[in-house]
XYZ file of C-alpha atoms in Angstrom:
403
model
C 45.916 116.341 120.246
C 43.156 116.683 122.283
C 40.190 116.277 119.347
C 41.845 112.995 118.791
C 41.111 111.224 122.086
C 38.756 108.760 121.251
C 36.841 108.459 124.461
C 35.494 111.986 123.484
C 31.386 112.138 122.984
C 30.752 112.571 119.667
C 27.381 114.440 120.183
C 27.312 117.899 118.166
C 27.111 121.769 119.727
C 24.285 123.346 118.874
C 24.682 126.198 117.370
C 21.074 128.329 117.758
C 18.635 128.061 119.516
C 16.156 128.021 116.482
C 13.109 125.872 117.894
C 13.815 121.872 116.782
C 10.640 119.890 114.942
C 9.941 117.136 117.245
C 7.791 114.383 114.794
C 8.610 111.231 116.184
C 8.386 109.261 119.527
C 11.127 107.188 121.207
C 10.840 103.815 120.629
C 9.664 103.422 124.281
C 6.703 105.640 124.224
C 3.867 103.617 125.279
C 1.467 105.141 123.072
C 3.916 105.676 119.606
C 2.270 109.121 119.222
C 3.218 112.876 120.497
C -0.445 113.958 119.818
C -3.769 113.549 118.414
C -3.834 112.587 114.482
C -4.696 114.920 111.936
C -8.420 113.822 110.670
C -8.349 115.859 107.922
C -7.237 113.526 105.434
C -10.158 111.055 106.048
C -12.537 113.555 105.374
C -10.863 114.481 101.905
C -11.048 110.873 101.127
C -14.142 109.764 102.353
C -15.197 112.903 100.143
C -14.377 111.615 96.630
C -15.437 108.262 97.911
C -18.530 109.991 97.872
C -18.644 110.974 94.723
C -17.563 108.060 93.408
C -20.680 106.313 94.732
C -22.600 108.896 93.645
C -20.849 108.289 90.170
C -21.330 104.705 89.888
C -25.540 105.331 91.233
C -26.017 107.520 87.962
C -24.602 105.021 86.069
C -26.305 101.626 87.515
C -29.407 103.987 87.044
C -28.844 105.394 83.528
C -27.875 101.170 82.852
C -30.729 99.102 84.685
C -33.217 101.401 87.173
C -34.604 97.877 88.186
C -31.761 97.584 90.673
C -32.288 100.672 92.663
C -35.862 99.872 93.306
C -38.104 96.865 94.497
C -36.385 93.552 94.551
C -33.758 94.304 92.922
C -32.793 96.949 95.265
C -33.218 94.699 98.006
C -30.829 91.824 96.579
C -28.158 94.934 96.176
C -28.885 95.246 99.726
C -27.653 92.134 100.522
C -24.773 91.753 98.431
C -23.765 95.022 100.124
C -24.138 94.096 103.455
C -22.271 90.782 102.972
C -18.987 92.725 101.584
C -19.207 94.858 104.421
C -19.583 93.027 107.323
C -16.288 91.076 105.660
C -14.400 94.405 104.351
C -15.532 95.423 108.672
C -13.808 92.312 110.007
C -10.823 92.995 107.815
C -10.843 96.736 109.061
C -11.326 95.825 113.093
C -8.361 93.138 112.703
C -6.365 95.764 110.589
C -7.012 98.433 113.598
C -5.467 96.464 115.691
C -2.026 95.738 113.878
C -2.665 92.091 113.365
C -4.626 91.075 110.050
C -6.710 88.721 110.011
C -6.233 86.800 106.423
C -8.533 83.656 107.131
C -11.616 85.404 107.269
C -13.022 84.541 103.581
C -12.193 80.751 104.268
C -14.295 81.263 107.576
C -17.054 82.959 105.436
C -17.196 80.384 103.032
C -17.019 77.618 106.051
C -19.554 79.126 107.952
C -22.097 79.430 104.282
C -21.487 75.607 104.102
C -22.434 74.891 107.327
C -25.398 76.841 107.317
C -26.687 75.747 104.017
C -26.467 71.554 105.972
C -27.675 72.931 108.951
C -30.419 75.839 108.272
C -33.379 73.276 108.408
C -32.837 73.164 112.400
C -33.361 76.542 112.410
C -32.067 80.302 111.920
C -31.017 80.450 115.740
C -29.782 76.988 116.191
C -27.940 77.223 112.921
C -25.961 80.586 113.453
C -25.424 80.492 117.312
C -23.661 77.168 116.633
C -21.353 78.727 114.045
C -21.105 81.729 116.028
C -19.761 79.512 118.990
C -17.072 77.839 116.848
C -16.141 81.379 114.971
C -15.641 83.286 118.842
C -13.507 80.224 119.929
C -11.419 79.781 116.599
C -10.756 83.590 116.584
C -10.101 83.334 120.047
C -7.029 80.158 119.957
C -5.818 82.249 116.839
C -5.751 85.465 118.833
C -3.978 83.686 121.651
C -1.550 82.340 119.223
C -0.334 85.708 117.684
C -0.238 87.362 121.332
C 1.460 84.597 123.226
C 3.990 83.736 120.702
C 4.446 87.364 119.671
C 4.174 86.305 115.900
C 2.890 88.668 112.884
C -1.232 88.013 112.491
C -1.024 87.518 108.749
C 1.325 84.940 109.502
C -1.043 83.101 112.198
C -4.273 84.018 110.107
C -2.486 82.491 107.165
C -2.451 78.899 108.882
C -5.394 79.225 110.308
C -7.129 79.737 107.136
C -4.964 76.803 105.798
C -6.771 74.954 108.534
C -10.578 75.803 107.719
C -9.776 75.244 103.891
C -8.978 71.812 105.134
C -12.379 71.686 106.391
C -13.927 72.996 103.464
C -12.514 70.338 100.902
C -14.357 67.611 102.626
C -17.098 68.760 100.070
C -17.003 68.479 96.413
C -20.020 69.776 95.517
C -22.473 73.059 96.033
C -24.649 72.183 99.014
C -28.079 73.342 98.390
C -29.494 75.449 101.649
C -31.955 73.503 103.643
C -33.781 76.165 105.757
C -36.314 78.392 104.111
C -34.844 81.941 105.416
C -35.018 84.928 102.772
C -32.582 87.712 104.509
C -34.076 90.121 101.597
C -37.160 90.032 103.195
C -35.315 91.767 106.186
C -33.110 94.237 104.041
C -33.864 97.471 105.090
C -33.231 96.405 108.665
C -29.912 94.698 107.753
C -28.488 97.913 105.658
C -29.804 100.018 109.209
C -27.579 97.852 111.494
C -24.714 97.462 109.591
C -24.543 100.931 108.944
C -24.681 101.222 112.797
C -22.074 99.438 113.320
C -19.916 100.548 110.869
C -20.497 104.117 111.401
C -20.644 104.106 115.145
C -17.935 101.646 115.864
C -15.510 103.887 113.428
C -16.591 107.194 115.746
C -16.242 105.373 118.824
C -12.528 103.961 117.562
C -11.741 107.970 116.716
C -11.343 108.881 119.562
C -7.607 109.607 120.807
C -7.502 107.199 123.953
C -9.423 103.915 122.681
C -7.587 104.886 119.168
C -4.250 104.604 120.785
C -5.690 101.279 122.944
C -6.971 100.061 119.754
C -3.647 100.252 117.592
C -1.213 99.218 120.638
C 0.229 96.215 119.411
C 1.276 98.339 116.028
C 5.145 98.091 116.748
C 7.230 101.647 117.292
C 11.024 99.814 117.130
C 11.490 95.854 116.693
C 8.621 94.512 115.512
C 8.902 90.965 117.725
C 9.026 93.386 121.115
C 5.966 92.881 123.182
C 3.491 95.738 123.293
C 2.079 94.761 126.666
C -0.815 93.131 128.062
C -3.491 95.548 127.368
C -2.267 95.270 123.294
C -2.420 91.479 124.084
C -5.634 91.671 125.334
C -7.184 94.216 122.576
C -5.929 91.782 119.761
C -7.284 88.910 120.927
C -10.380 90.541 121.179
C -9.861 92.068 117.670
C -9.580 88.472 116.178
C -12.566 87.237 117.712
C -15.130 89.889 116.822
C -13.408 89.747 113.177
C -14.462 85.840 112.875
C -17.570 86.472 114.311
C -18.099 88.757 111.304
C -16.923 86.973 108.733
C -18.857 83.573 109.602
C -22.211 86.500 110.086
C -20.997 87.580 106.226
C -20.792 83.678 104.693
C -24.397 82.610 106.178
C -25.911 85.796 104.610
C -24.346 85.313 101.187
C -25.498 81.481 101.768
C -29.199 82.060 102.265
C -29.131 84.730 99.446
C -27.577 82.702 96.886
C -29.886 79.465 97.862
C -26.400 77.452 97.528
C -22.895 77.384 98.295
C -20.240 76.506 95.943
C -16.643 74.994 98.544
C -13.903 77.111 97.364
C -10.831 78.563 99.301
C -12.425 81.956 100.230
C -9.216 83.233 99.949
C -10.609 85.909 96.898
C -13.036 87.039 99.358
C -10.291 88.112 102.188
C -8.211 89.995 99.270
C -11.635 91.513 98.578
C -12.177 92.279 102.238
C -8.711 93.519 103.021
C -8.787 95.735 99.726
C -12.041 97.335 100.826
C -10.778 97.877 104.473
C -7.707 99.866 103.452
C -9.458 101.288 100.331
C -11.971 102.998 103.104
C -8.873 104.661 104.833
C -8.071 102.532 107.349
C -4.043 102.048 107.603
C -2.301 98.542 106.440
C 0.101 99.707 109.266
C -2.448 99.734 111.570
C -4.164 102.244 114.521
C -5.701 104.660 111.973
C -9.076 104.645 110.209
C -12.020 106.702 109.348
C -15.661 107.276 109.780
C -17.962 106.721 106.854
C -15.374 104.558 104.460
C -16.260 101.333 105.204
C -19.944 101.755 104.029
C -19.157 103.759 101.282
C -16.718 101.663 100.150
C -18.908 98.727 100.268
C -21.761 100.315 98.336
C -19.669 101.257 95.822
C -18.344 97.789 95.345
C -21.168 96.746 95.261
C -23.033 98.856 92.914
C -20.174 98.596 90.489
C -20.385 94.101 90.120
C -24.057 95.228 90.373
C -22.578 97.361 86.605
C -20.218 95.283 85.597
C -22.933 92.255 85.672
C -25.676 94.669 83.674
C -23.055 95.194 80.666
C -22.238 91.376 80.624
C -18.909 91.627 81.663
C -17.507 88.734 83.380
C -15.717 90.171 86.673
C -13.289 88.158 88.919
C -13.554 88.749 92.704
C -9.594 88.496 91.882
C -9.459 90.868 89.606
C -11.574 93.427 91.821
C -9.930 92.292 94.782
C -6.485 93.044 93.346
C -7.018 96.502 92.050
C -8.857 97.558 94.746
C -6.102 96.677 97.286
C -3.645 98.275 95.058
C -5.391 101.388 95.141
C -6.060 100.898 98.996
C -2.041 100.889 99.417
C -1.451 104.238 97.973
C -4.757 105.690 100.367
C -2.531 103.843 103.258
C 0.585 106.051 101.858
C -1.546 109.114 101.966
C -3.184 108.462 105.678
C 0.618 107.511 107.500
C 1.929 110.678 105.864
C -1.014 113.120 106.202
C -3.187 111.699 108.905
C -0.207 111.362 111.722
C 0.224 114.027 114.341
C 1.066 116.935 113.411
C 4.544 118.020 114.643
C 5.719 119.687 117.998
C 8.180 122.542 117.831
C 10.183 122.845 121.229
C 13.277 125.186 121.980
C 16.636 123.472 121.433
C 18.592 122.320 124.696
C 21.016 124.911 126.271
C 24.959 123.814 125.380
C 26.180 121.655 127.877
C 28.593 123.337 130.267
C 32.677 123.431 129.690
C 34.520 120.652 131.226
C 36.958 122.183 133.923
C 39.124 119.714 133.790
C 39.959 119.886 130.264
C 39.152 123.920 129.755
C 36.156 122.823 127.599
C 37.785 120.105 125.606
C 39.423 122.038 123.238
C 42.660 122.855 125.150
C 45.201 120.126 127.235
C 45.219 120.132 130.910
C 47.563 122.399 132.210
C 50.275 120.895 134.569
C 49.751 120.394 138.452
C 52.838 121.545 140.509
C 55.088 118.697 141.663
C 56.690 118.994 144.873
C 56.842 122.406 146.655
C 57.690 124.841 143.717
C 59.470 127.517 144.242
C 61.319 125.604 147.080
C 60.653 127.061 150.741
C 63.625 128.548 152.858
C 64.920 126.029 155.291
C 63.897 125.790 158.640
C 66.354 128.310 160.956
C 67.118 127.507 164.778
C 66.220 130.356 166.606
C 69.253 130.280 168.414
C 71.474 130.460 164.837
C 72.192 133.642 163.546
C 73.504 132.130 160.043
C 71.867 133.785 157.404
C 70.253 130.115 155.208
C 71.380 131.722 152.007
C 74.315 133.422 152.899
C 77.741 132.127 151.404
C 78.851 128.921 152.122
C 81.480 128.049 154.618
C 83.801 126.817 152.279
C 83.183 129.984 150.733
C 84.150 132.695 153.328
C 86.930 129.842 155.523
C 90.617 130.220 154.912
C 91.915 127.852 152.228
C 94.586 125.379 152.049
C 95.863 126.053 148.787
C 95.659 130.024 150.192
C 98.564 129.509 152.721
C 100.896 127.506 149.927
C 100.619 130.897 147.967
C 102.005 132.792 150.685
């Protein structure tokens, strides 16, 4: 039968033309989105992440008031700062699709070196790290982009690589220089706040948003995004290091000593405050004030925890608060992502003549000339073409022998 031929498309009628809920992008769409995100759902979160920081200020107050005020205010300060310049490097690299997980091995790298090399001074001390953080983050950025490779991947062996450097020490290394950052707190809590908060509405908006999150993939993930997600990455890794090693040499002149470890507790730390502040594990979407109140509220609760004399883990914090962060990144894909586009459905495609729509067999062509055509007369014949035959109207043999 004719439904049976299998060369047949298989593509359904429609059957109204009810409009059709366009949500999704093919997977060659450029820019993986049909519209600008839905920023409502930050500003829920960010919301009760306000009052949870407003929560855990009553009770740091009702506990110790010695911490919001004076010195010990300004050692909060720090502490605060520190988390969030790492839990911002974890957020920029998440932005950009490509984690980067060696950050808290580069923090702790970058407190050891400054603790042996602070007595040359502030400026000597940090530029040099600085200069070996923007060219590490710089090969590993190259490496993920170049080899198309997942970032936690590359991050993961590149912070197998500064551990390395790390366990050449076996003991805390006292800091040499003389530099107090809580001296300078009030300026450091103004300019990361800055950053944070200025940096998040500058990465808002819809076109350096989409720029941001291009190497996020929209069909196989090992298909190459382009050159300008190639180039954003890179960059992404880079400015994350920077961070990080800026994070380790504040916790190192604040603490007066640094203790080689992995790190590895502080980028499970970082990574759970990045996505705890609403920015996506998937990548490309983030909000506005999260990062800093997620930090302070870290912050203030170890600042709790260490009041009541309970011994915390950076683990243990780390782990929960990541957990947590994953169900926030459930709630920003599914809430926070453009809202859909109705468009009419597509007219029916016309009937196939040839096969009276595809329901029906092709009727017959005529073979030959049918109904046959008289034959050609000579004008000079006056025999009728379908008149009897001769042998019809002649005499007859077997006529005469009856006679």
């Amino acid at each position: 039968m004719a439904y049976d031929d299998p060369g047949r498309s298989q593509l359904p009628e429609p059957t109204s033309a009810a409009p059709v809920a366009v949500t999704e992008p093919g997977p060659d769409d450029p820019q993986c989105e049909t519209g600008p995100d839905r920023f409502g759902v930050h500003i829920v979160w960010e919301t009760l992440l306000l009052f949870g920081f407003g929560a855990l200020v009553y009770l740091v107050w009702r506990e110790d008031p010695a911490i919001l005020r004076g010195s010990g205010l300004r050692v909060l300060i720090v502490e605060v700062v520190a988390l969030g310049l790492l839990a911002l490097a974890a957020g920029l690299s998440l932005r950009t699709a490509a984690v980067n997980l060696a950050i808290g091995p580069v923090a702790v790298a970058a407190g050891l070196h400054f603790a042996e090399q602070s007595d040359r001074g502030l400026v000597e001390a940090v530029g040099l790290a600085c200069g070996v953080a923007a060219l590490g983050g710089l090969l590993l950025g190259l490496l993920v982009v170049v080899l198309h490779v997942p970032g936690w991947a590359a991050s993961l062996a590149g912070a197998a690589g500064v551990i390395v450097y790390i366990e050449q020490r076996s003991a805390p290394v006292l800091v040499q220089g003389d530099f107090d950052p809580r001296g300078v707190a009030g300026q450091l809590f103004v300019g990361f706040a800055a950053i944070a908060v200025f940096g998040a509405l500058f990465g808002a908006l819809g076109p350096v948003r989409r720029l941001v999150g291009r190497f996020r993939p929209v069909a196989d993930p090992a298909r190459r995004r382009g050159t300008a997600a190639a180039a954003v990455t890179t960059l992404g890794y880079v400015f994350s290091t920077v961070l990080a090693m800026l994070a380790g040499a504040l916790v190192a002149s604040a603490e007066g000593a640094v203790t080689p470890a992995t790190g590895l507790d502080w980028t499970v730390l970082a990574v759970g405050a990045a996505v705890l502040a609403g920015t996506s594990a998937f990548g490309l979407r983030g909000g506005v004030f999260g990062t800093l109140l997620t930090a302070g509220a870290i912050g203030l609760f170890l600042a709790y925890a260490q009041t009541r004399g309970w011994t915390v883990s950076r683990w243990a914090v780390g782990g929960v608060v990541l957990a947590v962060g994953l169900v926030v990144t459930r709630l920003v894909e599914a809430y926070g992502r453009p809202a859909p586009l109705f468009t009419a459905a597509p007219p029916p495609p016309p009937p196939d003549a040839t096969n009276g729509g595809g329901w029906t067999l092709p009727r017959p062509e005529p073979v030959g000339d049918w109904p046959p055509m008289p034959p050609a007369q000579s004008p000079t014949s006056t025999t009728d073409p379908w008149g009897p035959r001769r042998w019809e109207t002649g005499p007859r043999p077997w006529d005469a022998e009856d006679r």
